[in-house]
Amino acid sequence: MKHISAIIFGAAIVIAAYFLGNAYIQRANPPQMISVTGLGNENFTSDLIVWEGQFSTNSTNLKTAFDQLNQDKEIVREYLTSKGIDPNSIIFNSVQTSEMRDNQYENGNYVGSIFKGYQLIQTLKIESEDVALIEGVSREITELLNKGVQFNSSPPRYYYTKLADLKIEMISKATEDARIRAEKIAENAGSNLGDLVSANMGVFQITGQNSGEDYSWGGAYNTSSKNKTASITMRLEYKVK
């Protein structure tokens, strides 16, 4: 029985020595890896424009205000179509109605309000792939003042309908850029590039060309510039042999 215990004890020591030695070797010779980040950039021009604006009427009589708003609506519609805008792309939203009141004070204390009338606001939105046309009309919209309509225009927003295809192309460029960097690092170290271990995509950014915009950790998405720059990063890890 004593001999069996001695044999088991000795075997345990040998096994423990093996694992400890193996761990030391792995620690002394860690796996050789290269981690690189590649960048893919692409300039493009927006192919979709979204433009919004609004006009309003005021009256103490709700029906009078509504009738005037409808007249102005037809003036706006005729003006936009006369400029070549497709009527189907002009979307008039529901009318917003609010009461106008003047607050009254006595000795600095609020005592109530006096009804001054109704304000009706009509908003509209235009989406079009004819970017140049809508841009031009948005700049000339003050001509409606000559027709008795005070139209308040918002800055156009610009989008790109082929963004998914562009993103795939950029991922390819960023991956190739990272691979070239990894090969150069391995070559300078006197090694060869091995198998790809992992690939992780970074943040997708869209900024205006020559705008000086800052990149965001969450990803920037510029809509104010017609000409944009998209960028993406790819982080790759390779084995070195």
XYZ file of C-alpha atoms in Angstrom:
241
model
C 0.000 0.000 0.000
C 2.895 2.307 0.832
C 4.456 1.594 -2.585
C 1.202 2.456 -4.385
C 0.885 5.756 -2.502
C 4.481 6.619 -3.369
C 3.866 5.879 -7.051
C 0.711 8.050 -7.106
C 2.495 10.866 -5.287
C 5.416 10.721 -7.709
C 3.119 10.734 -10.733
C 1.312 13.772 -9.352
C 4.610 15.611 -8.991
C 5.580 14.788 -12.606
C 2.226 15.949 -13.980
C 2.322 19.163 -11.971
C 5.880 19.838 -13.141
C 4.802 19.304 -16.747
C 1.934 21.818 -16.587
C 4.014 24.367 -14.710
C 6.838 24.057 -17.213
C 4.433 24.315 -20.158
C 2.834 27.418 -18.665
C 6.257 29.003 -18.177
C 7.206 28.288 -21.798
C 3.958 29.816 -23.081
C 4.484 32.821 -20.865
C 8.055 33.254 -22.048
C 7.004 32.818 -25.681
C 3.612 34.482 -26.102
C 1.807 34.102 -29.450
C 3.198 36.592 -31.963
C 0.362 38.854 -33.120
C 0.030 42.089 -35.085
C -2.908 44.405 -34.493
C -3.497 47.136 -37.088
C -6.215 49.644 -37.962
C -7.052 50.477 -41.565
C -8.995 53.467 -42.864
C -11.405 53.677 -45.787
C -12.499 57.098 -47.136
C -14.875 57.982 -49.927
C -16.112 61.342 -51.231
C -19.614 61.443 -52.669
C -22.396 63.818 -53.672
C -25.856 63.541 -52.171
C -28.600 62.344 -54.523
C -31.643 63.143 -52.353
C -32.729 66.481 -50.903
C -35.351 67.149 -48.222
C -36.625 70.702 -47.854
C -39.186 71.991 -45.362
C -40.919 75.304 -44.786
C -44.008 76.922 -43.344
C -46.402 79.860 -43.665
C -49.150 81.145 -41.375
C -52.228 83.360 -41.044
C -53.722 85.263 -38.090
C -57.324 86.298 -37.466
C -59.805 86.755 -34.643
C -62.170 84.557 -36.635
C -61.102 80.931 -37.042
C -62.900 80.387 -40.358
C -61.438 83.573 -41.801
C -57.946 82.448 -40.820
C -58.515 78.997 -42.310
C -59.839 80.403 -45.600
C -56.845 82.731 -45.889
C -54.471 79.847 -45.156
C -56.029 77.782 -47.943
C -55.624 80.684 -50.369
C -51.963 81.002 -49.414
C -51.573 77.239 -49.772
C -52.722 77.362 -53.374
C -50.396 80.298 -54.085
C -47.467 78.291 -52.656
C -48.442 75.165 -54.604
C -48.747 77.075 -57.895
C -45.424 78.815 -57.307
C -43.564 75.571 -56.598
C -45.026 73.710 -59.578
C -44.284 76.709 -61.838
C -40.633 76.247 -60.896
C -40.706 72.666 -62.150
C -41.263 70.795 -58.869
C -43.309 67.625 -59.197
C -46.677 68.176 -57.408
C -46.491 64.615 -56.042
C -43.318 65.471 -54.124
C -44.985 68.381 -52.271
C -46.420 67.139 -48.968
C -48.625 69.541 -46.983
C -48.894 68.496 -43.355
C -51.885 69.020 -41.061
C -52.621 72.590 -39.992
C -51.489 73.644 -36.523
C -53.926 75.912 -34.690
C -53.211 77.953 -31.579
C -54.806 80.835 -29.685
C -52.926 84.110 -29.374
C -53.275 85.816 -25.991
C -51.787 88.836 -24.265
C -50.926 88.341 -20.607
C -52.195 91.046 -18.262
C -50.421 92.238 -15.109
C -51.291 94.596 -12.252
C -48.538 95.791 -9.954
C -46.330 93.084 -11.385
C -48.850 90.322 -10.664
C -50.426 88.189 -13.382
C -54.212 88.740 -13.482
C -55.184 86.893 -16.673
C -54.992 87.113 -20.447
C -56.914 88.683 -23.296
C -57.789 86.728 -26.435
C -56.088 88.284 -29.487
C -57.032 85.793 -32.187
C -56.006 82.548 -33.831
C -52.785 81.610 -35.548
C -52.858 78.839 -38.140
C -49.569 77.353 -39.370
C -49.191 75.225 -42.495
C -45.976 73.208 -42.904
C -44.810 71.409 -45.996
C -42.023 69.042 -46.971
C -40.490 68.251 -50.346
C -38.358 65.173 -51.050
C -36.705 64.985 -54.451
C -33.791 63.436 -56.286
C -33.537 66.620 -58.375
C -31.149 68.195 -55.882
C -30.122 71.174 -58.024
C -33.737 72.175 -58.731
C -34.854 72.149 -55.089
C -31.688 73.983 -54.038
C -32.449 76.747 -56.495
C -36.085 77.099 -55.441
C -35.146 77.159 -51.731
C -32.922 80.177 -52.429
C -35.601 82.036 -54.418
C -38.566 81.310 -52.135
C -38.626 84.917 -50.852
C -40.303 85.737 -54.187
C -43.519 84.604 -52.476
C -43.438 87.862 -50.505
C -44.445 89.597 -53.719
C -47.513 87.348 -53.767
C -48.462 88.201 -50.197
C -47.181 85.000 -48.554
C -44.491 85.102 -45.883
C -42.809 81.722 -46.324
C -40.262 80.635 -43.715
C -37.773 78.200 -45.198
C -35.590 75.696 -43.341
C -32.119 74.789 -44.681
C -32.282 71.784 -47.019
C -31.052 68.401 -45.767
C -29.007 66.130 -48.019
C -28.944 62.321 -48.112
C -27.484 59.499 -50.198
C -29.701 56.622 -51.306
C -26.841 54.201 -52.118
C -25.258 54.370 -48.667
C -25.384 50.591 -48.083
C -23.343 49.884 -51.243
C -20.907 52.670 -50.368
C -20.385 51.231 -46.891
C -19.486 47.798 -48.291
C -16.953 49.372 -50.633
C -15.409 51.353 -47.783
C -15.104 48.263 -45.563
C -13.191 46.604 -48.392
C -10.857 49.591 -48.696
C -10.274 49.799 -44.932
C -9.543 46.066 -44.744
C -7.038 46.278 -47.593
C -5.392 49.307 -45.971
C -5.028 47.396 -42.682
C -3.598 44.323 -44.431
C -0.940 46.408 -46.197
C 0.027 48.017 -42.888
C 0.306 44.594 -41.216
C 2.479 43.240 -44.026
C 4.797 46.236 -43.738
C 5.130 45.813 -39.948
C 5.871 42.103 -40.292
C 8.406 42.763 -43.053
C 10.223 45.366 -40.955
C 10.370 42.862 -38.080
C 11.859 40.193 -40.358
C 8.743 38.026 -40.155
C 5.927 36.914 -42.411
C 2.256 37.661 -42.022
C 0.201 34.673 -40.941
C -3.513 33.973 -40.772
C -6.122 36.599 -39.976
C -7.356 36.041 -36.416
C -10.056 38.703 -36.047
C -11.606 41.683 -37.831
C -13.691 44.373 -36.160
C -15.408 47.311 -37.810
C -15.039 50.746 -36.235
C -17.368 53.751 -36.257
C -18.958 54.861 -39.529
C -18.700 58.624 -40.067
C -20.206 61.022 -42.623
C -18.933 64.606 -42.592
C -19.175 67.544 -44.959
C -16.287 67.911 -47.360
C -13.813 70.585 -46.224
C -16.110 71.418 -43.297
C -13.677 70.874 -40.439
C -16.272 68.805 -38.577
C -15.154 66.780 -35.596
C -15.578 63.017 -35.572
C -17.869 61.536 -32.938
C -17.434 58.385 -30.863
C -21.015 57.510 -31.755
C -20.585 58.305 -35.439
C -21.216 61.637 -37.191
C -23.921 61.923 -39.858
C -23.853 65.229 -41.721
C -27.077 66.275 -43.484
C -26.295 69.961 -44.094
C -23.667 69.509 -46.843
C -24.398 68.269 -50.355
C -20.826 67.065 -50.851
C -19.755 64.675 -48.116
C -16.926 62.398 -47.032
C -17.648 58.981 -45.553
C -15.038 57.118 -43.523
C -14.805 53.849 -41.655
C -12.084 51.956 -39.779
C -11.312 48.236 -39.615
C -9.186 46.705 -36.839
C -7.480 43.442 -37.860
C -5.333 40.990 -35.920
C -2.906 38.676 -37.720
C -0.610 35.914 -36.598
C 3.074 36.369 -37.345
C 5.183 33.441 -38.525
